[in-house]
Coordinates of C-alpha atoms in Angstrom, one line a residue:
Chain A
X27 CA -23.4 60.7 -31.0
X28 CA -25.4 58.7 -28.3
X29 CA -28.1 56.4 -29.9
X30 CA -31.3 57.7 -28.3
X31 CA -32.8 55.4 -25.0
X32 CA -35.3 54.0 -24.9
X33 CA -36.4 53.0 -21.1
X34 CA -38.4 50.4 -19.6
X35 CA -41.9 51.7 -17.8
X36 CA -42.7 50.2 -14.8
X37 CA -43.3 50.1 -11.2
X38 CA -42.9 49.7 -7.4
X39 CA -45.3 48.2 -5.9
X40 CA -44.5 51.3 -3.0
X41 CA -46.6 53.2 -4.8
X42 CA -49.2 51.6 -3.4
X43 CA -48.3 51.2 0.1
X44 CA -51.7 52.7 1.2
X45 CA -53.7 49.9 -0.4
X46 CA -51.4 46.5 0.6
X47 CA -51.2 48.3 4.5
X48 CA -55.1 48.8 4.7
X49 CA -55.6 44.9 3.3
X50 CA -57.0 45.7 -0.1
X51 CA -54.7 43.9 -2.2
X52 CA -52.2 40.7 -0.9
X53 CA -49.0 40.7 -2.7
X54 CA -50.5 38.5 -5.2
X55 CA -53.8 40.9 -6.2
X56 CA -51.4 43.7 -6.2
X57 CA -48.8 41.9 -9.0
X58 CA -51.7 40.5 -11.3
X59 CA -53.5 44.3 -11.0
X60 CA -50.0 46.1 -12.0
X61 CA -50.4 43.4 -14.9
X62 CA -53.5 43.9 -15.5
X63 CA -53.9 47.5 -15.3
X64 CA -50.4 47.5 -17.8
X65 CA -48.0 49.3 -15.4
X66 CA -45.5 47.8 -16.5
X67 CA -43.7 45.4 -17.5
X68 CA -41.0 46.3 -14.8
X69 CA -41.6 45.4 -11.4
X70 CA -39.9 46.6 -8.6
X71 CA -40.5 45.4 -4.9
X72 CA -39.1 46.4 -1.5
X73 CA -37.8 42.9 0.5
X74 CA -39.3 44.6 4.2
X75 CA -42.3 46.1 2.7
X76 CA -44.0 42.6 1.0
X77 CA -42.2 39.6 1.6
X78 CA -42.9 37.9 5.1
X79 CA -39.4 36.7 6.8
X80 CA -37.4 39.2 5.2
X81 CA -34.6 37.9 3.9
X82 CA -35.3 34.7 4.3
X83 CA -36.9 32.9 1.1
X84 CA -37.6 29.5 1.4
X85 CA -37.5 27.8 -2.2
X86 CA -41.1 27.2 -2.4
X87 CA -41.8 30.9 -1.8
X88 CA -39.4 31.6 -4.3
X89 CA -40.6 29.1 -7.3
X90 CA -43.9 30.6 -6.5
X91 CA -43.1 33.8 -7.1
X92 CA -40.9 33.2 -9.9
X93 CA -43.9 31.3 -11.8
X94 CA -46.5 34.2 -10.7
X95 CA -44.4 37.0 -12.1
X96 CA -43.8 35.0 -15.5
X97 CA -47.4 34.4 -15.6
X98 CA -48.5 37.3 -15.8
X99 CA -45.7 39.0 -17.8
X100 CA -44.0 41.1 -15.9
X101 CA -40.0 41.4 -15.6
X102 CA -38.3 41.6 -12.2
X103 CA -35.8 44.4 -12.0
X104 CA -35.4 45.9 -8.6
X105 CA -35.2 44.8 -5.1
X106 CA -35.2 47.7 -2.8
X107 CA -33.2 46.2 0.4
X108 CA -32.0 48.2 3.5
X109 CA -28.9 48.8 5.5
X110 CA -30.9 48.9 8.9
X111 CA -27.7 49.3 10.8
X112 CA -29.6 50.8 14.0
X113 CA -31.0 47.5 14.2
X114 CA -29.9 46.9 17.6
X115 CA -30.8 49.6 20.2
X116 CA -27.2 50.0 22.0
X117 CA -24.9 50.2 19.4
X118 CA -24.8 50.1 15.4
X119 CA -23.7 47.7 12.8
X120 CA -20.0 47.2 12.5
X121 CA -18.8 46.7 9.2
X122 CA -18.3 43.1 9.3
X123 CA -22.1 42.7 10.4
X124 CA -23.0 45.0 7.9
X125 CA -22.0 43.4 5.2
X126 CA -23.0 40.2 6.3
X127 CA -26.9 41.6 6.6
X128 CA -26.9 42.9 3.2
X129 CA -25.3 39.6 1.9
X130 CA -28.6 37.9 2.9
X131 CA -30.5 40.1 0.8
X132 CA -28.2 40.3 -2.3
X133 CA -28.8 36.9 -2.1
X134 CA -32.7 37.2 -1.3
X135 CA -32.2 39.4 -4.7
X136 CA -31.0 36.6 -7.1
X137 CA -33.0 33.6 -5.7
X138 CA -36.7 35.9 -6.6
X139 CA -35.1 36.9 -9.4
X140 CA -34.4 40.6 -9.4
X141 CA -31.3 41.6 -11.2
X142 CA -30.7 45.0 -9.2
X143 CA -30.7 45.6 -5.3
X144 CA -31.5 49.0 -4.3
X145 CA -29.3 50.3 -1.9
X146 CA -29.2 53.1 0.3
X147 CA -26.5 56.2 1.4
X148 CA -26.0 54.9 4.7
X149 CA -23.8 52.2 3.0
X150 CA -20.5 53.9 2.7
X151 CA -17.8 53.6 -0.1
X152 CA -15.4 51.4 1.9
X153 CA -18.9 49.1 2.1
X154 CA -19.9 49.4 -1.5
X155 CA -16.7 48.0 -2.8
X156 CA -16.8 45.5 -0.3
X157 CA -19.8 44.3 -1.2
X158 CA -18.8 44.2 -5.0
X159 CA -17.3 40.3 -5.2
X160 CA -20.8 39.6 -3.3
X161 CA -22.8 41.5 -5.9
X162 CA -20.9 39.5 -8.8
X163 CA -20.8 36.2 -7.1
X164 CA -25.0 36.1 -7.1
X165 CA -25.2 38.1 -10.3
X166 CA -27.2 41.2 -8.8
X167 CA -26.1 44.8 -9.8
X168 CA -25.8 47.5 -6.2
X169 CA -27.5 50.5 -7.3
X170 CA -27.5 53.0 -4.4
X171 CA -30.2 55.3 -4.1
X172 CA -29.4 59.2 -5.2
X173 CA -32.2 60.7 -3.2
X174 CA -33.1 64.3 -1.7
X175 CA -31.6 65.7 0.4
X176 CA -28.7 64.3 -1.8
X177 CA -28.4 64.8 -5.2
X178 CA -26.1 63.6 -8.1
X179 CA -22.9 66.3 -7.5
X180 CA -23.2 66.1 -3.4
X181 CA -20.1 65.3 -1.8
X182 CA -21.1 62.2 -0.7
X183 CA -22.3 60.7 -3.8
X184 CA -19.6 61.7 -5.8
X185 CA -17.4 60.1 -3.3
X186 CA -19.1 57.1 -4.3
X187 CA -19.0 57.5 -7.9
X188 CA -14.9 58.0 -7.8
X189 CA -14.6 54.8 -5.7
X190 CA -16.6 53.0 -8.7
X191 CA -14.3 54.0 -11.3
X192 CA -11.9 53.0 -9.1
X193 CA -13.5 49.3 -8.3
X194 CA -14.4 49.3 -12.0
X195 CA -17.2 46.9 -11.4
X196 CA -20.1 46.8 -13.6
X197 CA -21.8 45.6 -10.2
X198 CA -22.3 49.0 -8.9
X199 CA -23.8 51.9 -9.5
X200 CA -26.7 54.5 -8.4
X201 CA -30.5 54.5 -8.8
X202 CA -31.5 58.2 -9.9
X203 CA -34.2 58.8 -7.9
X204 CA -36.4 62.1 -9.5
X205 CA -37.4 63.6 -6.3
X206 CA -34.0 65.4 -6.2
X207 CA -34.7 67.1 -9.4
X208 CA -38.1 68.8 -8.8
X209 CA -39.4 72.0 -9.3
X210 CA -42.0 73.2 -6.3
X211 CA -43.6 71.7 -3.6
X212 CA -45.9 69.9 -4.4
X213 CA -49.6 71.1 -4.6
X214 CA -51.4 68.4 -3.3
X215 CA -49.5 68.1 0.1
X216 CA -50.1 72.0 0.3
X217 CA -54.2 70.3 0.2
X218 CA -53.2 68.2 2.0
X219 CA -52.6 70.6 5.2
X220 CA -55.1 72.8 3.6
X221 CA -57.3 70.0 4.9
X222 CA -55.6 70.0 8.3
X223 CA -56.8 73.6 8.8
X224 CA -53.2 75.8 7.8
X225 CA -53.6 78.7 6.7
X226 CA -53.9 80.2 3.1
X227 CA -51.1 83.0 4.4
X228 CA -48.7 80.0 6.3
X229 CA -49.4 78.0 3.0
X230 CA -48.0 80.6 1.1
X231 CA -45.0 80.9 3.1
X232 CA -44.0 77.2 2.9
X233 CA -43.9 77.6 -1.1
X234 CA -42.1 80.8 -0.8
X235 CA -39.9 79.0 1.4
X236 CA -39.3 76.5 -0.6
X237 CA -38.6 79.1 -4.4
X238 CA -36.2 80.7 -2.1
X239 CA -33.9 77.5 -1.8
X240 CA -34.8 76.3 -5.3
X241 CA -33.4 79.7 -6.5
X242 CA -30.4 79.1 -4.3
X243 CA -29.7 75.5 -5.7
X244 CA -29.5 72.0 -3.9
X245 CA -27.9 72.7 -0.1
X246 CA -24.2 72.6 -0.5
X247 CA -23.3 69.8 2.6
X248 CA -25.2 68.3 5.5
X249 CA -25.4 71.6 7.7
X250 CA -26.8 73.9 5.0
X251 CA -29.2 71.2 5.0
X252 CA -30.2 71.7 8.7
X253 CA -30.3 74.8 8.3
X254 CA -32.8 74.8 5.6
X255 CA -34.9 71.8 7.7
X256 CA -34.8 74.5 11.0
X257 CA -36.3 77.2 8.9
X258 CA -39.0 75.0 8.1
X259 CA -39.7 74.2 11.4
X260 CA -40.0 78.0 12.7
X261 CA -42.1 78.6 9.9
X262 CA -44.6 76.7 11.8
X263 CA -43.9 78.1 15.0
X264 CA -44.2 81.4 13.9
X265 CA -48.1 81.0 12.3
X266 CA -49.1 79.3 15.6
X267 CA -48.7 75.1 14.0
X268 CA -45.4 73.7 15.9
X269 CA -47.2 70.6 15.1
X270 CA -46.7 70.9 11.2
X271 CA -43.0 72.3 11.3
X272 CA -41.5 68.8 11.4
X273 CA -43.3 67.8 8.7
X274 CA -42.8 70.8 6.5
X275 CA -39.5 70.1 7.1
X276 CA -38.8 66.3 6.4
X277 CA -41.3 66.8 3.4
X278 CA -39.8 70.3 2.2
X279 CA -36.0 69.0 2.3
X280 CA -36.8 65.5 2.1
X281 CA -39.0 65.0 -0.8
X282 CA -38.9 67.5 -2.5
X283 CA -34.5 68.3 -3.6
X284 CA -34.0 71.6 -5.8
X285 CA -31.2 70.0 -7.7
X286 CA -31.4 71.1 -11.8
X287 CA -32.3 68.2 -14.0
X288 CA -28.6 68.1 -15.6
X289 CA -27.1 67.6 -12.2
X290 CA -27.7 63.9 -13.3
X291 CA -25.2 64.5 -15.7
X292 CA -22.5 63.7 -13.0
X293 CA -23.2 60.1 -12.6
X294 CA -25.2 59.6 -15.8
X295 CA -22.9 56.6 -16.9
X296 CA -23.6 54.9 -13.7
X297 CA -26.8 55.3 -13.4
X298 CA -28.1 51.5 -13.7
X299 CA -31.8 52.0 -12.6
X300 CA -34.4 55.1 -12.3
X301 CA -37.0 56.1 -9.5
X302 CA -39.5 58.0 -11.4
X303 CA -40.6 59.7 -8.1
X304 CA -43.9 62.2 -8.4
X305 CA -46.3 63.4 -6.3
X306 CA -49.4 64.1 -8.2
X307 CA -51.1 64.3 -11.6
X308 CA -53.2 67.9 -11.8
X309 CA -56.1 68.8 -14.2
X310 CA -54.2 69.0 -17.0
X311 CA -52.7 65.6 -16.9
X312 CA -49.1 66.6 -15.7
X313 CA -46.9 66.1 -12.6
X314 CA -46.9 69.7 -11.2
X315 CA -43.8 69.5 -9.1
X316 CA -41.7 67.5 -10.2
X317 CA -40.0 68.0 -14.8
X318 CA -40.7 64.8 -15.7
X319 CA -41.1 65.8 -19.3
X320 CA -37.5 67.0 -18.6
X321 CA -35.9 64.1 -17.0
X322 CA -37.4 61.7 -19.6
X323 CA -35.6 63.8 -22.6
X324 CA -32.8 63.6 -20.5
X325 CA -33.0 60.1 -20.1
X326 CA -33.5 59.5 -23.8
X327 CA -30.8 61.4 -25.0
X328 CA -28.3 60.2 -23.3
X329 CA -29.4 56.5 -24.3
X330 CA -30.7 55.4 -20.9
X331 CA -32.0 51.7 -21.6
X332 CA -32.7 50.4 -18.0
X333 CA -36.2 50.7 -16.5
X334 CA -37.6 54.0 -15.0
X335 CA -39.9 52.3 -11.8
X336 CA -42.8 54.7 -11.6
X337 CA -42.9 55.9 -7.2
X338 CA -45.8 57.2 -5.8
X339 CA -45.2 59.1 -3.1
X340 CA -48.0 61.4 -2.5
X341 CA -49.9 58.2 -0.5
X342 CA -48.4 60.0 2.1
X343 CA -50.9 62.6 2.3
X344 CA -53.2 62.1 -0.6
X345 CA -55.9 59.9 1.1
X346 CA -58.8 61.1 -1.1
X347 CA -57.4 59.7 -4.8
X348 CA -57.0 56.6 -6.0
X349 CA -53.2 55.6 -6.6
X350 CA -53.7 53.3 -9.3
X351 CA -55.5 56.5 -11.5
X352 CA -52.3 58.6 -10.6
X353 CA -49.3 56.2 -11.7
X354 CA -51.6 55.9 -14.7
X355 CA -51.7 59.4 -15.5
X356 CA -47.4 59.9 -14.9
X357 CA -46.9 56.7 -17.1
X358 CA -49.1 58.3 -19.8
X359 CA -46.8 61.1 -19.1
X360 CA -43.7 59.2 -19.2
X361 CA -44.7 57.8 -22.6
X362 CA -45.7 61.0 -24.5
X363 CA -42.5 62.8 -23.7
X364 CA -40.4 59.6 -24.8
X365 CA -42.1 60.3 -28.1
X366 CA -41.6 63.7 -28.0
X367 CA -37.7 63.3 -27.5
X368 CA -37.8 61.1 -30.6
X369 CA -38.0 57.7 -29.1
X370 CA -40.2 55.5 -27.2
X371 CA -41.1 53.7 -23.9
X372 CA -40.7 49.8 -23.7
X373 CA -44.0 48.5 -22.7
X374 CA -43.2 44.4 -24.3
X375 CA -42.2 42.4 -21.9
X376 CA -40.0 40.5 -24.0
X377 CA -38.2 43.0 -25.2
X378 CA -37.8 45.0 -21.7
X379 CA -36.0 41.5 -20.4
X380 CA -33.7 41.4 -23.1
X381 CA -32.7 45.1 -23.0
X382 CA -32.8 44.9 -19.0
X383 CA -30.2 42.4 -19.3
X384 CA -28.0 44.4 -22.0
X385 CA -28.2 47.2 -20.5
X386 CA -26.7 45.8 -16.9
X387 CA -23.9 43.6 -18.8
X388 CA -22.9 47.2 -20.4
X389 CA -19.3 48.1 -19.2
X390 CA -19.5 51.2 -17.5
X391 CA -17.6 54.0 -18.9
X392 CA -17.0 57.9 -18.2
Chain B
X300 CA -46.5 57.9 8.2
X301 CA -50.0 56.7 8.3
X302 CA -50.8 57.0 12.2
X303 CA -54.9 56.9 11.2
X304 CA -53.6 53.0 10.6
X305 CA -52.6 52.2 14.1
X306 CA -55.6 51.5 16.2
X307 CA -57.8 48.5 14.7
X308 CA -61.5 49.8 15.0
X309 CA -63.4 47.5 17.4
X310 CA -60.7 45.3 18.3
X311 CA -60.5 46.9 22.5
X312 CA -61.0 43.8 25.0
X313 CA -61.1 43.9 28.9
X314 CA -61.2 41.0 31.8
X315 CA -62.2 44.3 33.8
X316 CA -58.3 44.9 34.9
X317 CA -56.6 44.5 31.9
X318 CA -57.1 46.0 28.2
X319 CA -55.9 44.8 25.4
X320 CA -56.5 46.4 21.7
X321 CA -55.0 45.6 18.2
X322 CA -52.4 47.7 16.7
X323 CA -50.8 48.0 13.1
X324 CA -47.2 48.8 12.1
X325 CA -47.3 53.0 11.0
X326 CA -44.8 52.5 8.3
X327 CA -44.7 50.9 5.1
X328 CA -42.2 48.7 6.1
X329 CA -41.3 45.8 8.5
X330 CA -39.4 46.6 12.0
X331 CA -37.9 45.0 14.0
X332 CA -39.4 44.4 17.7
X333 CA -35.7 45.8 18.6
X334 CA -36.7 49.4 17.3
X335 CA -40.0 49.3 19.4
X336 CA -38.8 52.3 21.5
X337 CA -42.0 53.4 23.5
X338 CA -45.7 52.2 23.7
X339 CA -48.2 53.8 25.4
X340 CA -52.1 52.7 26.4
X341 CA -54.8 54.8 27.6
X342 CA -58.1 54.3 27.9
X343 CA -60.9 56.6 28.6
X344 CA -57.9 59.0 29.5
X345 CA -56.4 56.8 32.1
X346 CA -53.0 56.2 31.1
X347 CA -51.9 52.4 31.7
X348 CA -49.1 52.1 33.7
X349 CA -46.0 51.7 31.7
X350 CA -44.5 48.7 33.8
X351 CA -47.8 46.8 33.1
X352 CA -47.7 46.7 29.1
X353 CA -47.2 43.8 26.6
X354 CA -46.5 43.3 23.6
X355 CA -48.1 39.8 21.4
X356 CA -46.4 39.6 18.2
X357 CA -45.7 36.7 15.9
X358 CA -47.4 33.9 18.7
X359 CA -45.3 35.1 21.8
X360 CA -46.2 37.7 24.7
X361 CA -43.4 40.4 25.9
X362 CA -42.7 42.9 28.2
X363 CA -42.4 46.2 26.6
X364 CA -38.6 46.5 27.7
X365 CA -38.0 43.1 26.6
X366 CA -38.9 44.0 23.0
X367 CA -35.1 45.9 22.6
X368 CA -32.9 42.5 22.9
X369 CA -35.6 40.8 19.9
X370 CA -34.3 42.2 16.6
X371 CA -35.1 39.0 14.7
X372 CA -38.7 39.4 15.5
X373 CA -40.5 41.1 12.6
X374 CA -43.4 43.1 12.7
X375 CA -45.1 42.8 9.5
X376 CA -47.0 45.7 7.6
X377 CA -50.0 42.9 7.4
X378 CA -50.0 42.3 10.8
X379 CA -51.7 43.4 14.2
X380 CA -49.8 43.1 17.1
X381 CA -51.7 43.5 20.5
X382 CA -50.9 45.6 23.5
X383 CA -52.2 45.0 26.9
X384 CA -52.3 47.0 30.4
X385 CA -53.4 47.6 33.6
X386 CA -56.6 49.8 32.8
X387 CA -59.9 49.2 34.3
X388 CA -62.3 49.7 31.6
X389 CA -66.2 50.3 32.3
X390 CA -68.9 48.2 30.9
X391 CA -70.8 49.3 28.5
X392 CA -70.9 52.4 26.0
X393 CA -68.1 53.4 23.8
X394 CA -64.4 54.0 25.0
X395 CA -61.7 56.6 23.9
X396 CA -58.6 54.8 23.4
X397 CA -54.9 56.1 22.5
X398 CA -52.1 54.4 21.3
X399 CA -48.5 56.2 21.5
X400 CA -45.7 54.5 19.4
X401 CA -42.2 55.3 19.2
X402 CA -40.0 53.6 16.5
X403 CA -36.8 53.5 15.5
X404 CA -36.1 53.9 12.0
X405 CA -33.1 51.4 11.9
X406 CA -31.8 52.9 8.1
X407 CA -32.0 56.2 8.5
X408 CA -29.1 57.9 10.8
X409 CA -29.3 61.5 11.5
X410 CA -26.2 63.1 12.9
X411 CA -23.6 61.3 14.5
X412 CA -24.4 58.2 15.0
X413 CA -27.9 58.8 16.4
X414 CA -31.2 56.7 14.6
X415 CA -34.3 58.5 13.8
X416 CA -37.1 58.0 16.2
X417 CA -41.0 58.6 15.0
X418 CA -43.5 59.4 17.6
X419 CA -47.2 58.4 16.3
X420 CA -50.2 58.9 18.2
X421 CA -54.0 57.5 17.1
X422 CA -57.2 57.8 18.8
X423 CA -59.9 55.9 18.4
X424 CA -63.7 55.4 20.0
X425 CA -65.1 51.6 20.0
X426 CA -67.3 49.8 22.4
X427 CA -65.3 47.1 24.6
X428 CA -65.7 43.2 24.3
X429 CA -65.9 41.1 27.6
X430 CA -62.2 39.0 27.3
X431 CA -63.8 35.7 28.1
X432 CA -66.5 36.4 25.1
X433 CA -63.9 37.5 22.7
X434 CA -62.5 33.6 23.8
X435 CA -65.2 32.3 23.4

């Protein structure tokens, strides 16, 4: 039997995008507030979105970083970098240059101290296991994003997971990111164009929309997909709002994935960090769209012991609530169902270091 | 992704021939100047011709077309850059002005091959400042 888990709480600092963007917060305010307000211990950052000269770290920015984040007790654990490999306008990465440009960040990884680097799909097996040897050499563990439209049993990312087992690194592995394991569109983006003058009758019709594929399951390969994104988009056209189709459809396929919760169970062994994505905390305290209740027992029970980094999404659209209030309310969330599934959140800072660092040194096994 | 972001209120200068208004990144991330696709400047609905814009960013000045050969050059989420065009702006009063950008989204590749591309548009309404006083 699998001793229960007990995972670290934290957060990206993505969560609040909205309030770093509009000059609210430096990166500095916004790490001694997530402190301060006891978001986490963990701490996750994206590289693009809050360090200046992206990847390049200069040792002073580095040590300063280092000392602020010890200061105020946090504990580093993911770097969220990017494979931009449309970078150049005529032509995209090769290989070798791709690997190169995520070398510089693996290594922008373990000089500020984060012991994961989030990667994303675009980086392909062949890439991943190339990129193992760099992951080792620097001491920084690849976990690739599993995010909607994907989901844990798509082609793609199982793909991925039989070329780990294969590499047999404990370098690599997948960040489970919840937003391809939710359960409705969320209400608050539905407001959201509420506010933008849709209609009650189109608003309905998204959400159908939207129980229809969830009652059909996650799309079964990259055209179903389309599809599902096109219907989306003539939903719009057909109430007289081209201009919100798009959006219904990036949001409605792209945010929201119908995948079940257990669909995790696929890669469960791999899974080295979490994305606890949500969208909104209702009246009663809970995240209407998306099982986090669920996912947590999941977690739990099958003795995850990495850290879960709370991400905000609903910034997007939700421009007339605080964020900080929100990634409250899902952490208070997060906590209670821990103790409902017989086990806890770690909330010590100590004690999330040490188990961050045991629970990346684990061997993986199937 | 947060277009209401792009325009900096009060921030439109003129010499009379040229305007020139502040402009922040619409994503939450930094680009590259190379994935500055399109820019586009109107003022009190005349449209700036497109052969007469900059770009300042990071200390240096560039031609709009010039932008796709810079992909070291970082636009940061904290930063205004400032576009500038051929548009004769009227003294006095308060001015419509509208901002088109088109970025490319250098990690996410739809299809074969092919980079996403965001189209944002803001409008704002601000009085103009005199170039020279803005110097000054």
């Amino acid at each position: 039997m699998t001793t229960l888990g007990s995972p670290i709480q934290g957060v990206t600092l993505y969560s609040f995008t909205r309030a770093f963007h509009g000059r609210e917060y430096d990166l500095e305010g916004l790490i001694r507030k997530v402190a301060a307000e006891g978001y986490g211990p963990g701490l996750e950052i994206i590289g693009f979105s809050s360090f200046r000269g992206f990847p390049e770290i200069d040792d002073a920015f580095a040590g300063w970083f280092r000392d602020l984040v010890a200061e105020v007790g946090l504990v580093t654990t993911s770097l969220a970098i990017n494979a931009d490999i449309g970078i150049h306008r005529d032509r995209l990465l090769n290989q070798d240059e791709l690997i190169e440009y995520m070398r510089r960040q693996i290594e922008a990884a373990a000089k500020l101290g984060f012991p994961i680097a989030r990667v994303q799909i675009s980086i392909e097996p062949d890439s991943m296991e190339r990129l193992a040897p760099i992951a080792e050499q620097h001491g920084v563990t690849l976990a690739l994003e599993v995010h909607a439209d994907q989901y844990a049993s798509h082609p793609r990312i199982l793909a991925l997971r039989d070329r780990y087992e294969q590499v047999g690194s404990p370098y690599l592995g997948f960040t489970a990111d919840w937003g391809a394991t939710t359960v409705g569109f969320a209400p608050s983006l539905i407001e959201a164009y509420r506010r933008r003058g849709a209609s009650e009758e189109l608003l309905a019709e998204v959400v159908d929309l939207w129980n229809e594929f969830y009652e059909a399951g996650p799309p079964a390969d990259q055209a179903d997909h389309g599809q599902r994104f096109g219907r989306f988009i003539a939903l719009g056209a057909q109430n007289g709002r081209p201009d919100l189709g798009v959006d219904f459809g990036i949001n409605g396929t792209g945010l929201f994935g119908p995948a079940r919760v257990d669909d995790w169970l696929e890669i469960m062994p791999w899974i080295r960090h979490v994305h606890g994505k949500f969208f909104g905390i209702d009246e009663r305290g809970e995240e209407p769209s998306v099982p986090v209740r669920d996912l947590i027992r999941l977690l739990v029970e099958q003795g995850y012991t990495g850290a879960i980094s709370t991400e905000y999404e609903g910034w997007h659209w939700n421009y007339w609530q605080s964020p900080f209030e929100i990634v409250a309310g899902e952490q208070a969330v997060q906590r209670s169902a821990a103790e409902a599934a017989g086990s806890r959140m770690i909330t010590d800072p100590a004690e999330a270091r040490a188990q961050l660092a045991a629970h990346l040194a684990q061997p993986v096994h199937s | 992704m947060i277009p209401d972001r792009i325009i900096e209120q009060g921030t439109l200068t003129t010499d009379g021939g040229r305007a020139a208004v502040e402009v922040r990144i619409p994503w939450y991330r930094a680009l590259p100047a190379s994935c500055i696709s399109e820019v586009a400047l109107a003022v009190d609905g005349v449209q700036a011709p497109a052969e007469s814009l900059t770009w300042t960013m990071n200390g240096e000045t560039h031609r709009i077309a010039e932008l796709a050969s810079r992909p070291d050059d970082w636009w940061f989420p904290l930063d205004s850059a400032v576009v500038s065009g051929e548009v004769p702006v009227e003294g006095g009063g308060e001015h419509r002005v509208d901002v088109e950008l088109k970025l490319y989204i250098p990690y996410i590749i739809i299809g074969d091959g092919e980079v996403l591309r965001i189209e944002e548009h803001d409008t704002k309404t601000m009085a103009a400042t005199s170039a020279k006083e803005a110097v000054a």
